[in-house]
């Protein structure tokens, strides 16, 4: 086999001499290019993987056209250089820009146009766009259409839609992936498909079956959803002293049964008490009501849907809409580790108190848990409609998060150990056999593929059924049919049944 250096030279030669390069220049960055570090780091959203020790790509290719993607796939085959696709770069485990073998990044950042058709209530979104760009394009053209995707505007549609994608209108409309009606995809042979030519199995699989598995999605077509001219937002905050635990307990009983228009999530974190500046637990009930509030409390704010996007993203609601287009997050980037859980039965106040004890540990920089209610539309969509399986029977989802800034091994270990211990503590109170998880909150602790070679179905099922339940088997069948040699892969991509070298 050629050395990595030789592979790299041959790969670049292959790209530069490909027929696509004759039509328009294929832009790529090697470590010799002064822009390489900034191009690499710009879309790294977890600083845990921005260390000098993290493996770096041999090349970053930034395609301008689909033909550039086809050329990159073809050269990757020829010179056996491993491929990682990057959309917005928000993968929690850095899988779009870190790999343990020599690799290149296909960074879709320049394929980011969004075309909204208000009359047809649809949008075509190129896979390198962010959800903020999508929101911006909708919000500048209409106040009565919306799209149900995530909260943070910098998240990329490439990975987000590939894993489901949810935000505050989940109870009313379901997931982003529930509203995809067409897609363009480049397959393992470099062929370009739309929904009709890829077939319903593959079209099913790419709407939630995880990124970097079935091909490179270059664009999504989605349906937009009607919302009233004005919606309502509010946040109510309670500390432990103000009975946060009792209110969360009550919330657990009812939040998935409210009318579909109402979504109240709870964010558990830490704050200082005003009386003696000691730390206490705080629960923020952060809410969207897709209707108008005539007689509600003064803390309710009525605004257009697009302004509610600003509210939940943390911007003042009178900010210029252009802030949604920025790929630079509002809050500084930090190290983080996250996990997820699904809850089917309310946990006791005692169990909640154990969460507070962990949140209040002073040596943990910034712990946070987010409880997001399900029910509503989510309970009506069948589990097998798309690969995302967490539907009826789910009361709420927990996202466990911990952020820290201190650098070095000790701080990383302390924070990662903290979240693992919390996860262990919660085991009796959440879904079991399997303990379910959300693929877009990627967590390699729940299992991973065999990095050294073939991954058997038994090995992959360990994590596969946690993310996909009964849909896992169908994903394996689709993968085996469309990519039997496992060209598109990462530590948690669904592997084919076929052996490969
Ligand atoms: P990234 O580029 O890292 O891609 C993620 C995965 O998809 C990788 O495996 C990548 O190879 C693959 N991929 C990307 N583009 C592809 C393409 N075109 N074709 C094939 N494969 C592709 N989630 C949520 O549901 N609701 C929310 O509100 C939020 N909020 C949020 C905030 C912040 C700050 C972060 C860091 C993350 C979230 N998420 C989220 C999670 C988010 O949905 C998840 O990380 C997505 O996979 C991110 O997609 P990106 O394209 O940004 O990431």
Coordinates of C-alpha atoms and ligand atoms in Angstrom, one line a residue:
X1 CA 0.0 0.0 0.0
X2 CA 1.1 3.5 -0.7
X3 CA 2.3 5.7 2.2
X4 CA -0.2 8.3 3.5
X5 CA 2.0 11.0 1.9
X6 CA 2.0 9.3 -1.5
X7 CA -1.8 8.8 -1.2
X8 CA -2.2 12.5 -0.5
X9 CA -0.1 13.6 -3.5
X10 CA -2.0 11.1 -5.7
X11 CA -5.3 12.1 -4.3
X12 CA -4.6 15.8 -5.0
X13 CA -3.3 15.0 -8.5
X14 CA -6.5 13.0 -9.2
X15 CA -8.7 15.9 -8.0
X16 CA -6.8 18.5 -10.1
X17 CA -7.0 16.5 -13.2
X18 CA -10.6 15.3 -12.9
X19 CA -13.0 16.3 -15.6
X20 CA -14.9 18.4 -13.0
X21 CA -11.8 20.5 -12.4
X22 CA -11.7 21.5 -16.1
X23 CA -15.1 23.2 -15.7
X24 CA -14.4 25.0 -12.4
X25 CA -11.5 24.9 -10.0
X26 CA -11.8 22.5 -7.1
X27 CA -10.7 24.4 -4.0
X28 CA -8.8 22.4 -1.4
X29 CA -6.5 23.2 1.6
X30 CA -3.5 21.1 2.7
X31 CA -1.6 21.9 5.9
X32 CA 0.9 23.8 3.7
X33 CA -1.8 26.4 3.0
X34 CA -1.8 29.3 5.5
X35 CA -5.7 29.2 5.6
X36 CA -5.8 25.5 6.5
X37 CA -6.0 26.0 10.3
X38 CA -8.8 28.6 10.1
X39 CA -10.8 26.6 7.5
X40 CA -10.5 23.5 9.7
X41 CA -11.3 25.3 13.0
X42 CA -14.1 27.5 11.7
X43 CA -16.6 24.7 11.8
X44 CA -15.3 22.9 14.9
X45 CA -18.0 23.5 17.5
X46 CA -16.7 21.3 20.3
X47 CA -13.3 22.5 21.5
X48 CA -12.6 19.1 23.0
X49 CA -11.6 18.1 19.4
X50 CA -9.7 21.3 18.6
X51 CA -6.5 20.2 20.4
X52 CA -3.1 19.7 18.8
X53 CA -3.4 16.0 19.6
X54 CA -6.6 15.5 17.6
X55 CA -6.0 13.8 14.3
X56 CA -6.1 16.3 11.4
X57 CA -7.3 15.8 7.8
X58 CA -4.7 15.4 5.1
X59 CA -6.8 17.7 2.9
X60 CA -10.0 19.8 3.2
X61 CA -11.9 19.9 0.0
X62 CA -14.6 22.7 -0.3
X63 CA -16.7 21.8 -3.3
X64 CA -18.6 24.5 -5.2
X65 CA -20.7 22.1 -7.3
X66 CA -22.0 18.5 -7.2
X67 CA -19.4 17.6 -9.8
X68 CA -16.7 18.5 -7.3
X69 CA -18.2 16.1 -4.8
X70 CA -18.3 13.3 -7.5
X71 CA -14.7 14.0 -8.2
X72 CA -13.7 13.8 -4.5
X73 CA -15.6 10.4 -4.1
X74 CA -14.0 9.0 -7.2
X75 CA -10.4 10.1 -6.1
X76 CA -11.1 8.8 -2.6
X77 CA -11.9 5.3 -4.1
X78 CA -8.9 5.4 -6.3
X79 CA -6.4 6.4 -3.7
X80 CA -8.1 4.8 -0.7
X81 CA -8.2 8.1 1.3
X82 CA -10.9 7.9 3.9
X83 CA -13.7 10.5 3.6
X84 CA -15.6 12.5 6.2
X85 CA -18.4 14.8 5.1
X86 CA -18.9 18.0 7.1
X87 CA -22.0 20.2 7.1
X88 CA -22.2 22.6 10.0
X89 CA -19.6 20.8 12.1
X90 CA -21.8 20.4 15.2
X91 CA -21.3 16.6 15.7
X92 CA -20.9 16.1 19.5
X93 CA -18.1 13.6 19.0
X94 CA -16.4 15.5 16.2
X95 CA -17.0 12.7 13.7
X96 CA -17.2 15.1 10.7
X97 CA -13.7 16.3 11.2
X98 CA -11.7 13.8 13.2
X99 CA -10.9 10.2 12.2
X100 CA -8.3 7.7 13.4
X101 CA -7.0 6.8 10.0
X102 CA -5.6 9.2 7.3
X103 CA -8.6 11.1 5.9
X104 CA -9.9 14.1 4.1
X105 CA -12.8 16.4 4.9
X106 CA -15.4 17.2 2.2
X107 CA -16.6 20.5 3.7
X108 CA -19.9 21.6 2.2
X109 CA -19.7 25.2 3.6
X110 CA -19.9 26.7 0.1
X111 CA -23.0 24.8 -0.9
X112 CA -25.3 26.8 1.3
X113 CA -28.0 28.5 -0.7
X114 CA -31.7 28.3 0.4
X115 CA -34.6 28.9 -2.0
X116 CA -38.0 29.5 -0.4
X117 CA -41.1 29.2 -2.5
X118 CA -43.8 30.9 -0.3
X119 CA -46.7 30.1 -2.7
X120 CA -45.8 26.4 -2.9
X121 CA -44.9 26.3 0.9
X122 CA -41.6 24.6 0.2
X123 CA -37.9 25.3 0.3
X124 CA -34.8 23.7 -1.3
X125 CA -31.9 23.9 1.0
X126 CA -28.3 23.1 0.0
X127 CA -26.7 20.7 2.5
X128 CA -24.0 23.1 3.6
X129 CA -26.5 25.7 4.8
X130 CA -27.3 26.3 8.5
X131 CA -30.7 26.2 10.0
X132 CA -30.3 29.9 10.8
X133 CA -29.9 30.7 7.1
X134 CA -33.1 28.7 6.5
X135 CA -35.0 30.6 9.2
X136 CA -33.6 33.9 7.8
X137 CA -34.8 33.1 4.3
X138 CA -38.3 32.1 5.5
X139 CA -38.6 35.0 8.0
X140 CA -37.7 37.7 5.5
X141 CA -40.3 36.4 3.0
X142 CA -43.3 35.6 5.1
X143 CA -44.5 35.8 8.7
X144 CA -47.0 33.0 8.5
X145 CA -44.8 30.0 7.5
X146 CA -42.2 28.2 9.7
X147 CA -40.0 25.2 9.8
X148 CA -39.6 22.9 12.8
X149 CA -35.8 22.5 13.2
X150 CA -33.3 23.1 16.1
X151 CA -32.7 26.0 18.4
X152 CA -29.2 27.1 17.7
X153 CA -28.9 28.9 14.3
X154 CA -25.4 27.7 13.5
X155 CA -26.4 24.0 13.3
X156 CA -26.0 22.6 9.8
X157 CA -28.9 21.0 7.9
X158 CA -26.5 18.4 6.6
X159 CA -26.1 16.5 9.9
X160 CA -29.2 17.9 11.6
X161 CA -31.8 16.6 9.1
X162 CA -29.8 13.3 8.7
X163 CA -30.4 12.6 12.4
X164 CA -34.0 13.9 12.8
X165 CA -33.7 17.5 14.1
X166 CA -36.1 19.0 16.6
X167 CA -36.8 22.4 18.1
X168 CA -39.6 24.1 20.1
X169 CA -42.4 23.3 17.6
X170 CA -41.8 19.6 17.9
X171 CA -45.1 18.9 19.7
X172 CA -47.0 20.7 17.0
X173 CA -45.2 19.6 13.9
X174 CA -42.7 16.8 14.7
X175 CA -39.1 16.8 13.5
X176 CA -37.3 18.5 10.6
X177 CA -36.9 15.1 9.0
X178 CA -40.6 14.5 9.1
X179 CA -41.1 17.3 6.6
X180 CA -38.4 16.4 4.0
X181 CA -40.2 15.6 0.7
X182 CA -37.2 15.3 -1.7
X183 CA -33.4 15.2 -1.6
X184 CA -30.4 15.2 -3.9
X185 CA -27.7 12.7 -3.0
X186 CA -24.4 11.5 -4.5
X187 CA -24.0 7.8 -4.0
X188 CA -21.0 5.6 -3.5
X189 CA -20.5 5.3 -7.3
X190 CA -20.7 9.1 -7.7
X191 CA -24.2 8.9 -9.2
X192 CA -26.5 11.8 -8.5
X193 CA -30.0 10.9 -7.3
X194 CA -33.3 12.6 -6.4
X195 CA -36.1 10.9 -4.5
X196 CA -37.5 9.1 -7.5
X197 CA -34.1 7.7 -8.6
X198 CA -32.8 6.7 -5.2
X199 CA -36.0 4.9 -4.3
X200 CA -38.1 4.9 -1.2
X201 CA -35.9 2.7 0.9
X202 CA -32.8 5.0 0.6
X203 CA -35.0 8.1 0.9
X204 CA -36.4 6.7 4.1
X205 CA -32.9 5.9 5.5
X206 CA -31.4 9.4 4.9
X207 CA -34.2 11.1 6.9
X208 CA -32.9 10.2 10.4
X209 CA -30.6 7.2 9.9
X210 CA -27.5 9.3 10.7
X211 CA -25.0 11.2 8.5
X212 CA -22.0 9.9 6.6
X213 CA -23.6 6.5 6.0
X214 CA -25.6 6.3 2.8
X215 CA -24.1 8.9 0.6
X216 CA -23.5 12.7 0.4
X217 CA -26.7 14.6 0.6
X218 CA -26.3 17.8 -1.5
X219 CA -29.8 19.4 -0.9
X220 CA -33.1 18.8 0.9
X221 CA -36.5 19.8 -0.2
X222 CA -38.9 20.5 2.7
X223 CA -42.5 21.5 3.3
X224 CA -43.0 24.7 5.3
X225 CA -45.7 24.8 8.0
X226 CA -48.4 27.4 8.7
X227 CA -48.1 29.5 11.9
X228 CA -50.2 32.4 13.1
X229 CA -48.9 36.0 12.5
X230 CA -48.1 36.2 16.2
X231 CA -46.9 33.4 18.5
X232 CA -46.1 33.7 22.3
X233 CA -42.9 33.1 24.2
X234 CA -42.1 33.1 27.9
X235 CA -39.6 31.8 30.4
X236 CA -40.4 31.3 34.1
X237 CA -37.5 30.6 36.4
X238 CA -37.6 28.9 39.8
X239 CA -34.8 28.0 42.2
X240 CA -34.7 25.0 44.6
X241 CA -35.8 27.3 47.4
X242 CA -38.8 28.3 45.2
X243 CA -39.9 24.7 44.9
X244 CA -38.3 24.0 41.5
X245 CA -38.3 20.3 42.3
X246 CA -42.0 20.1 43.0
X247 CA -42.8 22.1 39.9
X248 CA -40.6 19.9 37.7
X249 CA -42.4 16.9 39.3
X250 CA -45.7 18.4 38.3
X251 CA -44.4 19.3 34.8
X252 CA -43.4 15.6 34.3
X253 CA -47.0 14.6 34.7
X254 CA -48.5 17.1 32.2
X255 CA -46.0 18.5 29.7
X256 CA -46.6 15.8 27.1
X257 CA -50.4 16.1 27.5
X258 CA -50.7 19.9 26.9
X259 CA -52.4 21.0 23.6
X260 CA -50.0 20.6 20.7
X261 CA -49.5 24.4 20.4
X262 CA -47.8 24.5 23.8
X263 CA -44.2 23.5 24.3
X264 CA -42.6 24.0 27.7
X265 CA -39.1 22.6 28.2
X266 CA -37.1 22.8 31.4
X267 CA -33.5 23.7 31.7
X268 CA -31.8 22.7 34.9
X269 CA -28.6 24.5 35.8
X270 CA -27.0 26.4 38.6
X271 CA -27.2 30.0 39.7
X272 CA -26.2 32.2 42.7
X273 CA -28.8 33.0 45.3
X274 CA -29.4 36.8 45.8
X275 CA -29.3 36.6 49.5
X276 CA -25.9 35.1 50.3
X277 CA -24.4 34.4 46.9
X278 CA -24.3 30.6 47.4
X279 CA -25.0 28.3 44.5
X280 CA -28.4 26.9 44.1
X281 CA -30.2 24.8 41.5
X282 CA -32.4 26.7 39.0
X283 CA -35.1 25.4 36.6
X284 CA -36.1 27.6 33.7
X285 CA -39.4 26.7 32.0
X286 CA -38.7 28.0 28.5
X287 CA -41.8 28.0 26.4
X288 CA -43.3 28.5 23.0
X289 CA -47.1 28.8 22.5
X290 CA -48.1 28.7 18.8
X291 CA -51.1 30.9 19.4
X292 CA -52.1 34.3 20.7
X293 CA -52.3 35.1 24.4
X294 CA -55.2 37.5 25.2
X295 CA -55.3 37.3 28.9
X296 CA -52.1 35.8 30.1
X297 CA -49.5 37.2 32.4
X298 CA -47.3 40.2 31.5
X299 CA -44.3 37.9 31.2
X300 CA -45.7 36.6 27.9
X301 CA -44.3 38.2 24.8
X302 CA -46.2 38.1 21.5
X303 CA -44.1 38.2 18.4
X304 CA -43.7 36.7 14.9
X305 CA -42.4 33.2 14.6
X306 CA -39.1 34.4 13.3
X307 CA -38.6 36.6 16.3
X308 CA -39.4 33.6 18.6
X309 CA -36.4 31.9 16.9
X310 CA -34.2 34.9 18.0
X311 CA -35.7 34.6 21.6
X312 CA -34.8 30.9 22.0
X313 CA -31.4 31.3 20.4
X314 CA -30.6 33.9 23.0
X315 CA -30.7 37.1 20.9
X316 CA -32.8 40.2 21.9
X317 CA -36.0 39.8 19.9
X318 CA -35.5 43.2 18.2
X319 CA -32.1 42.1 16.7
X320 CA -31.7 42.4 12.9
X321 CA -32.7 39.1 11.3
X322 CA -29.2 39.0 9.7
X323 CA -27.8 37.6 13.0
X324 CA -29.4 34.3 12.1
X325 CA -27.1 34.0 9.1
X326 CA -23.9 34.1 11.1
X327 CA -22.0 30.8 11.4
X328 CA -20.3 32.2 14.5
X329 CA -22.2 31.1 17.7
X330 CA -23.6 33.7 20.0
X331 CA -21.9 32.2 23.0
X332 CA -18.2 31.3 22.9
X333 CA -17.2 27.8 21.9
X334 CA -16.2 25.5 24.7
X335 CA -15.3 21.9 25.5
X336 CA -18.4 19.8 26.1
X337 CA -19.6 16.3 26.4
X338 CA -23.3 15.4 26.1
X339 CA -25.6 12.4 26.5
X340 CA -29.3 11.7 26.0
X341 CA -32.1 9.7 27.6
X342 CA -35.8 9.1 27.1
X343 CA -38.2 9.1 30.0
X344 CA -41.5 7.1 29.9
X345 CA -42.6 7.4 33.5
X346 CA -42.1 10.4 35.8
X347 CA -39.2 10.1 38.2
X348 CA -39.6 10.8 41.9
X349 CA -38.7 14.0 43.6
X350 CA -36.0 12.1 45.3
X351 CA -34.5 11.2 42.0
X352 CA -34.6 14.8 40.9
X353 CA -32.9 15.8 44.1
X354 CA -30.0 13.5 43.2
X355 CA -29.7 15.5 39.9
X356 CA -29.5 18.8 41.8
X357 CA -26.8 17.4 44.1
X358 CA -24.7 16.6 41.0
X359 CA -25.4 19.9 39.4
X360 CA -24.3 21.7 42.5
X361 CA -20.8 20.1 42.6
X362 CA -18.5 23.1 42.7
X363 CA -15.7 21.5 40.8
X364 CA -17.9 21.1 37.7
X365 CA -17.8 24.2 35.6
X366 CA -21.1 24.4 33.8
X367 CA -23.5 21.4 34.1
X368 CA -26.9 21.6 32.4
X369 CA -29.8 19.2 31.8
X370 CA -32.6 20.0 29.3
X371 CA -35.9 18.2 29.6
X372 CA -37.9 18.4 26.3
X373 CA -41.5 17.2 26.3
X374 CA -42.9 14.9 23.6
X375 CA -46.5 14.0 23.0
X376 CA -48.7 15.9 20.5
X377 CA -47.8 15.3 16.9
X378 CA -44.8 13.2 18.0
X379 CA -47.1 10.6 19.4
X380 CA -49.2 10.4 16.2
X381 CA -46.3 9.7 13.8
X382 CA -45.6 5.9 13.5
X383 CA -42.3 4.7 14.9
X384 CA -41.3 3.4 11.5
X385 CA -42.3 6.4 9.5
X386 CA -38.6 7.5 9.4
X387 CA -35.6 5.9 11.1
X388 CA -36.0 8.2 14.2
X389 CA -38.1 5.9 16.5
X390 CA -38.9 7.9 19.7
X391 CA -42.6 8.6 19.4
X392 CA -45.7 7.5 21.3
X393 CA -45.0 6.5 24.9
X394 CA -42.2 9.0 25.4
X395 CA -42.9 11.6 28.0
X396 CA -39.8 13.6 27.6
X397 CA -36.2 13.5 26.5
X398 CA -33.3 14.5 28.7
X399 CA -30.2 16.0 27.3
X400 CA -27.3 15.9 29.8
X401 CA -24.6 18.4 29.1
X402 CA -21.4 19.6 30.7
X403 CA -19.2 22.5 29.4
X404 CA -15.8 23.5 30.6
X405 CA -13.0 25.9 29.6
X406 CA -10.1 24.7 31.6
X407 CA -7.7 22.9 29.3
X408 CA -5.8 19.7 29.9
X409 CA -6.4 16.1 30.6
X410 CA -7.4 16.4 34.2
X411 CA -10.2 18.9 33.5
X412 CA -11.5 16.8 30.6
X413 CA -11.4 13.6 32.7
X414 CA -13.2 15.3 35.6
X415 CA -16.0 16.6 33.5
X416 CA -16.4 13.5 31.4
X417 CA -16.4 11.3 34.5
X418 CA -19.1 13.6 36.0
X419 CA -21.5 13.1 33.1
X420 CA -20.8 9.4 33.1
X421 CA -21.6 9.1 36.8
X422 CA -24.8 11.1 36.3
X423 CA -25.8 8.9 33.5
X424 CA -25.2 5.8 35.7
X425 CA -27.2 7.4 38.5
X426 CA -30.2 8.0 36.2
X427 CA -30.3 4.4 34.8
X428 CA -33.3 3.3 37.0
X429 CA -35.3 6.3 36.0
X430 CA -35.2 6.3 32.2
X431 CA -35.9 3.9 29.3
X432 CA -34.4 0.4 29.6
X433 CA -33.6 -2.6 27.4
X434 CA -32.5 -0.8 25.4
X435 CA -31.7 2.5 27.1
X436 CA -32.6 4.8 24.2
X437 CA -30.7 7.7 22.9
X438 CA -30.9 10.4 20.2
X439 CA -28.5 10.0 17.3
X440 CA -28.0 13.7 16.9
X441 CA -26.7 13.8 20.4
X442 CA -23.9 11.6 19.4
X443 CA -22.3 9.7 22.3
X444 CA -19.6 7.1 21.6
X445 CA -20.0 5.8 25.1
X446 CA -23.1 3.9 24.0
X447 CA -21.0 1.8 21.6
X448 CA -19.1 2.1 18.4
X449 CA -18.0 0.2 15.3
X450 CA -14.9 -1.9 15.2
X451 CA -12.2 0.6 14.2
X452 CA -9.9 -2.1 13.0
X453 CA -12.1 -3.7 10.3
X454 CA -15.4 -5.4 9.7
X455 CA -18.2 -4.6 12.3
X456 CA -20.6 -7.5 12.7
X457 CA -24.3 -6.9 13.1
X458 CA -24.1 -8.1 16.7
X459 CA -21.5 -5.5 17.5
X460 CA -23.3 -2.6 15.8
X461 CA -26.7 -3.5 17.2
X462 CA -25.4 -2.6 20.7
X463 CA -25.6 1.1 19.8
X464 CA -27.9 0.8 16.8
X465 CA -31.0 -0.2 18.6
X466 CA -30.5 2.5 21.2
X467 CA -30.7 5.1 18.5
X468 CA -33.1 3.4 16.1
X469 CA -35.1 0.7 17.9
X470 CA -36.7 -1.7 15.4
X471 CA -35.8 0.6 12.5
X472 CA -32.2 -0.5 12.9
X473 CA -32.6 -3.7 10.9
X474 CA -34.1 -1.9 7.9
X475 CA -31.2 0.6 8.0
X476 CA -28.8 -2.3 7.8
X477 CA -30.7 -3.7 4.8
X478 CA -30.6 -0.4 3.0
X479 CA -26.9 0.1 3.8
X480 CA -26.1 -3.4 2.5
X481 CA -27.9 -2.6 -0.7
X482 CA -26.5 0.8 -1.4
X483 CA -22.9 0.7 0.1
X484 CA -22.0 -3.0 0.6
X485 CA -18.3 -2.2 1.0
X486 CA -18.9 0.4 3.7
X487 CA -17.3 3.4 1.9
X488 CA -19.3 6.0 3.8
X489 CA -18.5 5.2 7.4
X490 CA -17.6 6.5 10.9
X491 CA -17.5 5.2 14.4
X492 CA -21.3 5.0 14.5
X493 CA -22.5 4.7 11.0
X494 CA -24.8 1.7 10.3
X495 CA -22.5 -1.0 8.8
X496 CA -23.5 -3.4 6.0
X497 CA -24.0 -7.1 6.6
X498 CA -21.3 -7.8 4.0
X499 CA -17.7 -8.4 4.9
X500 CA -15.2 -5.9 3.4
X501 CA -11.5 -5.3 3.6
Ligands
LIG1 P1 -21.6 17.9 11.2 O1 -21.1 18.6 10.0 O2 -20.7 17.6 12.3 O3 -22.4 16.6 10.7 C1 -22.9 15.6 11.6 C2 -22.9 14.2 11.0 O4 -23.6 14.2 9.7 C3 -21.5 13.8 10.6 O5 -21.4 12.4 10.7 C4 -21.3 14.2 9.2 O6 -20.3 13.5 8.5 C5 -22.7 14.0 8.6 N1 -23.1 14.9 7.5 C6 -23.1 16.2 7.6 N2 -23.5 16.7 6.4 C7 -23.8 15.6 5.6 C8 -24.3 15.5 4.3 N3 -24.6 16.5 3.5 N4 -24.5 14.2 3.8 C9 -24.2 13.2 4.5 N5 -23.7 13.2 5.8 C10 -23.6 14.5 6.3 N6 -30.1 19.0 17.5 C11 -31.4 19.1 17.6 O7 -32.1 18.2 17.1 N7 -32.0 20.3 18.1 C12 -31.2 21.3 18.5 O8 -31.8 22.3 18.9 C13 -29.8 21.2 18.5 N8 -29.0 22.2 18.9 C14 -27.7 22.1 18.9 C15 -26.8 23.2 19.3 C16 -25.5 23.0 19.3 C17 -24.6 24.2 19.7 C18 -24.9 21.8 18.8 C19 -23.4 21.7 18.8 C20 -25.7 20.8 18.3 C21 -27.1 20.9 18.4 N9 -27.9 19.9 18.0 C22 -29.3 20.0 18.0 C23 -27.3 18.6 17.5 C24 -27.2 18.6 15.9 O9 -28.5 18.4 15.4 C25 -26.3 17.5 15.4 O10 -25.0 17.7 16.0 C26 -26.2 17.5 13.9 O11 -25.7 16.3 13.4 C27 -25.3 18.7 13.4 O12 -25.3 18.8 12.0 P2 -24.1 19.6 11.4 O13 -24.2 19.5 9.9 O14 -23.9 20.9 12.0 O15 -22.8 18.7 11.9

